[in-house]
Amino acid sequence: PIDVPERQRVKDREANEGRLVRPKDASIQSGLGDVERKAVEDWEVLRKEENERLFSLRRFLDERRPMETDKDSALGVTEAFTVGLLRGPQLFWKTMGRVKELMSSEDIDGQDKELLQQNLPASSGDLESESVNESKKESKPSGPSEEEDGTVM
């Protein structure tokens, strides 16, 4: 008697504007609908168990990463190399994106530029000239020079 529920599914499909009616959703239950419902339930249980297993494995690996626990082991070196290899291109593309963003940005207007210059630390050029002046001061002898002392050797 599988033909009676299947005929009803055809009628359900016609009443549903031609959309497919799955055996599990048919108005009359059949053996095929029962099997499909059971398969869907089993699939959901399996999916849930696998998600729990994946979560457990992730937690385990987060707690015991080989590249953090023993960097010199084969697994630690392999993980560090693989992570570096995978993160390298990401870093490169993020850097390129930031450079493009900065290149396309507008110039700062006068008032904002003055505000930034007042609040920013000294530029590296200013720091270099200050360090040169300080090193010259340190290289001078602490006693009086020959010219100040008046004695010539």
Coordinates of N, CA and C in Angstrom, one line a residue:
P1 N 0.8 -1.2 0.0 CA 0.0 0.0 0.0 C 0.8 1.3 0.0
I2 N 2.0 1.3 -0.7 CA 2.8 2.5 -0.8 C 2.2 3.5 -1.8
D3 N 1.3 2.9 -2.7 CA 0.8 3.8 -3.8 C -0.2 4.8 -3.3
V4 N -1.0 4.5 -2.2 CA -2.0 5.4 -1.7 C -1.3 6.7 -1.1
P5 N -0.2 6.6 -0.3 CA 0.4 7.8 0.2 C 1.2 8.6 -0.9
E6 N 1.7 7.8 -1.9 CA 2.4 8.5 -3.0 C 1.4 9.3 -3.9
R7 N 0.2 8.7 -4.1 CA -0.8 9.5 -4.8 C -1.2 10.7 -4.0
Q8 N -1.3 10.6 -2.7 CA -1.7 11.7 -1.9 C -0.6 12.8 -2.0
R9 N 0.7 12.4 -2.0 CA 1.8 13.3 -2.2 C 1.7 14.1 -3.5
V10 N 1.3 13.4 -4.5 CA 1.1 14.1 -5.8 C 0.0 15.2 -5.7
K11 N -1.1 14.8 -5.0 CA -2.2 15.8 -4.8 C -1.7 17.0 -3.9
D12 N -0.9 16.6 -2.8 CA -0.3 17.7 -2.0 C 0.6 18.6 -2.8
R13 N 1.3 18.0 -3.7 CA 2.2 18.9 -4.5 C 1.4 19.8 -5.4
E14 N 0.4 19.3 -6.0 CA -0.5 20.2 -6.8 C -1.1 21.3 -6.0
A15 N -1.5 21.0 -4.8 CA -2.1 22.0 -3.9 C -1.1 22.9 -3.3
N16 N 0.2 22.6 -3.4 CA 1.3 23.4 -2.9 C 2.0 24.2 -4.0
E17 N 1.2 24.5 -5.1 CA 1.7 25.2 -6.2 C 2.9 24.6 -6.9
G18 N 2.9 23.3 -6.9 CA 4.0 22.5 -7.6 C 5.3 22.3 -6.8
R19 N 5.3 22.8 -5.6 CA 6.5 22.6 -4.8 C 6.5 21.1 -4.3
L20 N 7.7 20.6 -4.3 CA 8.0 19.2 -3.9 C 7.5 19.0 -2.5
V21 N 6.8 17.9 -2.2 CA 6.4 17.5 -0.9 C 7.2 16.2 -0.5
R22 N 8.1 16.3 0.5 CA 8.9 15.2 0.9 C 8.0 14.1 1.6
P23 N 8.4 12.9 1.5 CA 7.6 11.8 2.1 C 7.4 12.1 3.6
K24 N 8.3 12.6 4.3 CA 8.2 12.8 5.7 C 7.2 14.0 6.0
D25 N 6.9 14.8 5.0 CA 6.0 16.0 5.2 C 4.6 15.7 4.6
A26 N 4.4 14.5 4.0 CA 3.2 14.2 3.4 C 2.0 14.2 4.4
S27 N 0.8 14.4 3.9 CA -0.4 14.4 4.7 C -0.7 13.0 5.2
I28 N -0.4 12.0 4.5 CA -0.6 10.6 4.9 C 0.7 10.0 5.1
Q29 N 0.9 9.4 6.3 CA 2.2 8.8 6.7 C 2.3 7.5 5.9
S30 N 3.6 7.2 5.5 CA 3.9 6.0 4.8 C 5.2 5.4 5.3
G31 N 5.5 4.2 4.9 CA 6.8 3.6 5.3 C 8.0 4.4 4.8
L32 N 7.8 5.0 3.6 CA 8.9 5.8 3.1 C 9.1 7.1 3.9
G33 N 8.0 7.7 4.4 CA 8.0 8.9 5.2 C 8.6 8.6 6.6
D34 N 8.3 7.4 7.1 CA 8.8 7.0 8.4 C 10.4 6.8 8.3
V35 N 10.8 6.2 7.2 CA 12.2 6.0 7.0 C 13.0 7.3 6.9
E36 N 12.4 8.2 6.1 CA 13.0 9.5 6.0 C 13.1 10.3 7.3
R37 N 12.0 10.3 8.1 CA 12.0 10.9 9.4 C 13.1 10.3 10.3
K38 N 13.2 9.0 10.3 CA 14.2 8.4 11.1 C 15.6 8.8 10.6
A39 N 15.8 8.8 9.3 CA 17.1 9.2 8.8 C 17.5 10.6 9.1
V40 N 16.5 11.5 9.1 CA 16.8 12.9 9.5 C 17.1 13.0 11.0
E41 N 16.4 12.3 11.8 CA 16.7 12.3 13.2 C 18.1 11.7 13.5
D42 N 18.4 10.6 12.8 CA 19.8 10.0 13.0 C 20.8 11.0 12.5
W43 N 20.6 11.7 11.4 CA 21.5 12.7 10.9 C 21.8 13.8 11.9
E44 N 20.7 14.3 12.5 CA 20.8 15.4 13.5 C 21.6 14.9 14.7
V45 N 21.4 13.7 15.2 CA 22.1 13.1 16.3 C 23.6 13.0 16.0
L46 N 23.9 12.5 14.8 CA 25.3 12.4 14.3 C 25.9 13.8 14.2
R47 N 25.2 14.7 13.6 CA 25.8 16.1 13.5 C 26.1 16.7 14.9
K48 N 25.2 16.5 15.8 CA 25.4 17.0 17.1 C 26.6 16.4 17.8
E49 N 26.7 15.1 17.7 CA 27.9 14.4 18.3 C 29.2 14.8 17.7
E50 N 29.2 15.0 16.4 CA 30.4 15.4 15.7 C 30.8 16.8 16.1
N51 N 29.8 17.7 16.2 CA 30.1 19.1 16.7 C 30.7 19.0 18.1
E52 N 30.2 18.2 19.0 CA 30.7 18.1 20.3 C 32.1 17.6 20.3
R53 N 32.4 16.6 19.4 CA 33.7 16.0 19.3 C 34.7 17.1 18.7
L54 N 34.3 17.8 17.8 CA 35.1 18.9 17.2 C 35.4 20.0 18.3
F55 N 34.4 20.3 19.1 CA 34.6 21.3 20.2 C 35.6 20.8 21.2
S56 N 35.5 19.5 21.5 CA 36.4 18.9 22.5 C 37.8 18.8 21.9
L57 N 38.0 18.5 20.7 CA 39.3 18.5 20.0 C 39.9 19.8 20.0
R58 N 39.1 20.9 19.6 CA 39.6 22.2 19.6 C 40.1 22.7 21.0
R59 N 39.3 22.4 22.0 CA 39.7 22.7 23.4 C 41.0 22.0 23.8
F60 N 41.1 20.7 23.4 CA 42.3 20.0 23.7 C 43.5 20.6 23.0
L61 N 43.4 21.0 21.8 CA 44.5 21.5 21.0 C 44.9 22.9 21.5
D62 N 43.8 23.7 21.9 CA 44.1 25.0 22.4 C 44.9 25.0 23.7
E63 N 44.6 23.9 24.5 CA 45.3 23.8 25.8 C 46.7 23.2 25.6
R64 N 47.0 22.5 24.6 CA 48.2 21.8 24.4 C 48.8 21.9 23.0
R65 N 49.1 23.2 22.6 CA 49.6 23.4 21.2 C 51.0 23.0 21.2
P66 N 51.4 22.1 20.2 CA 52.8 21.7 20.2 C 53.8 22.8 20.0
M67 N 53.5 23.8 19.3 CA 54.5 24.9 19.1 C 54.7 25.7 20.3
E68 N 53.8 25.6 21.3 CA 53.9 26.3 22.6 C 54.5 25.4 23.7
T69 N 54.2 24.1 23.6 CA 54.6 23.3 24.7 C 56.0 22.8 24.5
D70 N 56.4 22.4 23.2 CA 57.7 21.9 22.9 C 58.1 22.4 21.5
K71 N 58.7 23.6 21.4 CA 59.0 24.2 20.2 C 60.0 23.4 19.3
D72 N 60.9 22.7 20.0 CA 61.9 22.0 19.3 C 61.5 20.6 18.8
S73 N 60.3 20.1 19.2 CA 59.9 18.8 18.7 C 59.5 18.9 17.2
A74 N 59.4 17.8 16.6 CA 59.1 17.8 15.1 C 57.7 18.4 14.9
L75 N 56.8 18.0 15.8 CA 55.4 18.5 15.7 C 55.3 20.0 16.0
G76 N 56.1 20.5 16.9 CA 56.2 21.9 17.2 C 56.7 22.7 16.1
V77 N 57.8 22.2 15.5 CA 58.4 22.9 14.4 C 57.5 22.9 13.2
T78 N 56.8 21.8 12.9 CA 55.9 21.7 11.8 C 54.7 22.6 12.0
E79 N 54.2 22.7 13.2 CA 53.0 23.6 13.5 C 53.4 25.0 13.3
A80 N 54.6 25.4 13.9 CA 55.0 26.8 13.8 C 55.3 27.2 12.3
F81 N 55.9 26.3 11.5 CA 56.1 26.5 10.1 C 54.8 26.7 9.3
T82 N 53.8 25.8 9.6 CA 52.6 25.8 8.9 C 51.8 27.0 9.3
V83 N 51.7 27.4 10.5 CA 51.0 28.6 11.0 C 51.6 29.8 10.3
G84 N 52.9 29.9 10.3 CA 53.6 31.0 9.7 C 53.3 31.1 8.2
L85 N 53.3 29.9 7.6 CA 53.1 29.9 6.1 C 51.6 30.3 5.8
L86 N 50.7 29.9 6.7 CA 49.3 30.3 6.4 C 49.0 31.7 6.8
R87 N 49.7 32.3 7.8 CA 49.4 33.6 8.3 C 50.2 34.7 7.5
G88 N 51.2 34.3 6.8 CA 52.1 35.2 6.0 C 51.3 35.9 5.0
P89 N 50.6 35.2 4.1 CA 49.8 35.8 3.0 C 48.7 36.7 3.6
Q90 N 48.1 36.3 4.7 CA 47.0 37.1 5.4 C 47.6 38.4 5.8
L91 N 48.8 38.4 6.4 CA 49.4 39.6 6.9 C 49.8 40.5 5.7
F92 N 50.3 39.9 4.6 CA 50.7 40.6 3.4 C 49.4 41.3 2.8
W93 N 48.3 40.6 2.7 CA 47.1 41.2 2.1 C 46.5 42.3 3.0
K94 N 46.5 42.1 4.3 CA 46.0 43.1 5.2 C 46.9 44.4 5.1
T95 N 48.2 44.2 5.0 CA 49.1 45.3 4.9 C 48.9 46.0 3.6
M96 N 48.7 45.3 2.5 CA 48.4 45.9 1.2 C 47.1 46.7 1.2
G97 N 46.1 46.1 1.9 CA 44.8 46.8 2.0 C 44.9 48.1 2.8
R98 N 45.7 48.1 3.8 CA 45.9 49.3 4.6 C 46.7 50.3 3.8
V99 N 47.7 49.9 3.0 CA 48.5 50.8 2.2 C 47.5 51.5 1.2
K100 N 46.7 50.7 0.5 CA 45.8 51.2 -0.5 C 44.8 52.2 0.2
E101 N 44.4 51.9 1.4 CA 43.5 52.8 2.1 C 44.2 54.1 2.4
L102 N 45.4 54.0 2.9 CA 46.1 55.2 3.2 C 46.4 56.0 1.9
M103 N 46.7 55.4 0.8 CA 47.0 56.0 -0.5 C 45.8 56.8 -1.0
S104 N 44.6 56.2 -0.8 CA 43.4 56.8 -1.3 C 42.8 57.8 -0.3
S105 N 43.3 58.0 0.9 CA 42.8 58.9 1.8 C 43.1 60.3 1.4
E106 N 42.3 61.2 1.9 CA 42.4 62.6 1.6 C 43.5 63.3 2.5
D107 N 44.0 64.4 2.0 CA 44.9 65.2 2.8 C 44.2 65.8 4.0
I108 N 44.9 66.0 5.0 CA 44.4 66.7 6.2 C 44.3 68.2 6.0
D109 N 43.2 68.8 6.4 CA 43.1 70.2 6.2 C 44.0 71.0 7.2
G110 N 44.1 72.2 7.1 CA 45.1 73.0 7.9 C 44.9 73.0 9.4
Q111 N 43.6 73.1 9.9 CA 43.4 73.1 11.3 C 43.7 71.8 11.9
D112 N 43.2 70.7 11.3 CA 43.5 69.3 11.8 C 45.0 69.0 11.7
K113 N 45.7 69.5 10.7 CA 47.1 69.3 10.6 C 47.9 70.0 11.8
E114 N 47.5 71.2 12.1 CA 48.1 71.9 13.2 C 47.9 71.2 14.5
L115 N 46.6 70.7 14.7 CA 46.3 70.0 15.9 C 47.1 68.7 16.1
L116 N 47.3 68.0 15.0 CA 48.1 66.7 15.0 C 49.5 67.0 15.3
Q117 N 50.1 68.1 14.7 CA 51.5 68.4 14.9 C 51.7 68.8 16.4
Q118 N 50.8 69.4 17.0 CA 50.9 69.8 18.4 C 50.9 68.6 19.3
N119 N 50.1 67.6 19.0 CA 49.9 66.5 19.8 C 50.9 65.3 19.5
L120 N 51.5 65.3 18.4 CA 52.4 64.2 18.1 C 53.7 64.3 18.7
P121 N 54.4 63.2 19.0 CA 55.8 63.4 19.5 C 56.7 63.9 18.4
A122 N 57.9 64.2 18.8 CA 58.9 64.8 17.9 C 59.1 63.7 16.8
S123 N 59.4 64.2 15.6 CA 59.7 63.3 14.5 C 61.0 62.7 14.7
S124 N 61.3 61.6 13.9 CA 62.6 60.9 14.0 C 63.7 61.8 13.7
G125 N 63.5 62.7 12.7 CA 64.6 63.6 12.4 C 65.0 64.5 13.5
D126 N 64.0 65.0 14.3 CA 64.3 65.8 15.5 C 65.0 65.0 16.5
L127 N 64.6 63.7 16.7 CA 65.2 62.9 17.7 C 66.7 62.6 17.3
E128 N 67.0 62.4 16.0 CA 68.4 62.2 15.6 C 69.3 63.4 15.9
S129 N 68.8 64.6 15.6 CA 69.6 65.8 15.8 C 69.8 66.0 17.3
E130 N 68.8 65.7 18.1 CA 68.9 65.8 19.6 C 70.0 64.9 20.1
S131 N 70.0 63.6 19.6 CA 70.9 62.6 20.1 C 72.3 63.0 19.6
V132 N 72.5 63.6 18.5 CA 73.8 64.0 18.0 C 74.3 65.2 18.9
N133 N 73.5 66.1 19.3 CA 73.9 67.2 20.1 C 74.2 66.7 21.5
E134 N 73.5 65.7 22.0 CA 73.8 65.2 23.3 C 75.1 64.4 23.3
S135 N 75.4 63.7 22.2 CA 76.7 63.0 22.2 C 77.9 63.9 22.1
K136 N 77.7 65.1 21.5 CA 78.7 66.1 21.4 C 79.0 66.6 22.8
K137 N 78.0 66.9 23.6 CA 78.1 67.4 24.9 C 78.9 66.4 25.8
E138 N 78.5 65.1 25.6 CA 79.2 64.1 26.4 C 80.6 63.9 26.0
S139 N 81.0 64.1 24.8 CA 82.4 63.9 24.4 C 83.3 65.0 24.8
K140 N 82.8 66.2 25.2 CA 83.7 67.3 25.7 C 84.3 66.9 27.0
P141 N 85.5 67.2 27.3 CA 86.1 66.9 28.6 C 85.5 67.8 29.7
S142 N 85.4 67.2 30.9 CA 84.7 67.9 31.9 C 85.5 69.0 32.5
G143 N 86.8 69.0 32.4 CA 87.7 70.0 33.0 C 87.8 71.2 32.1
P144 N 88.5 72.3 32.5 CA 88.7 73.4 31.7 C 89.5 73.1 30.5
S145 N 89.2 73.7 29.3 CA 90.0 73.5 28.1 C 91.3 74.3 28.2
E146 N 92.2 74.0 27.3 CA 93.5 74.7 27.3 C 93.3 76.2 27.1
E147 N 92.4 76.6 26.3 CA 92.2 78.0 26.0 C 91.7 78.7 27.3
E148 N 90.8 78.0 28.0 CA 90.2 78.6 29.2 C 91.2 78.7 30.3
D149 N 92.1 77.7 30.4 CA 93.1 77.6 31.5 C 94.2 78.6 31.3
G150 N 94.5 78.8 30.0 CA 95.6 79.7 29.7 C 96.9 79.0 29.6
T151 N 97.0 77.7 29.8 CA 98.3 77.0 29.7 C 98.3 76.3 28.4
V152 N 99.4 76.3 27.8 CA 99.5 75.6 26.5 C 100.5 74.5 26.7
M153 N 100.3 73.3 26.3 CA 101.3 72.3 26.4 C 102.0 72.0 25.2

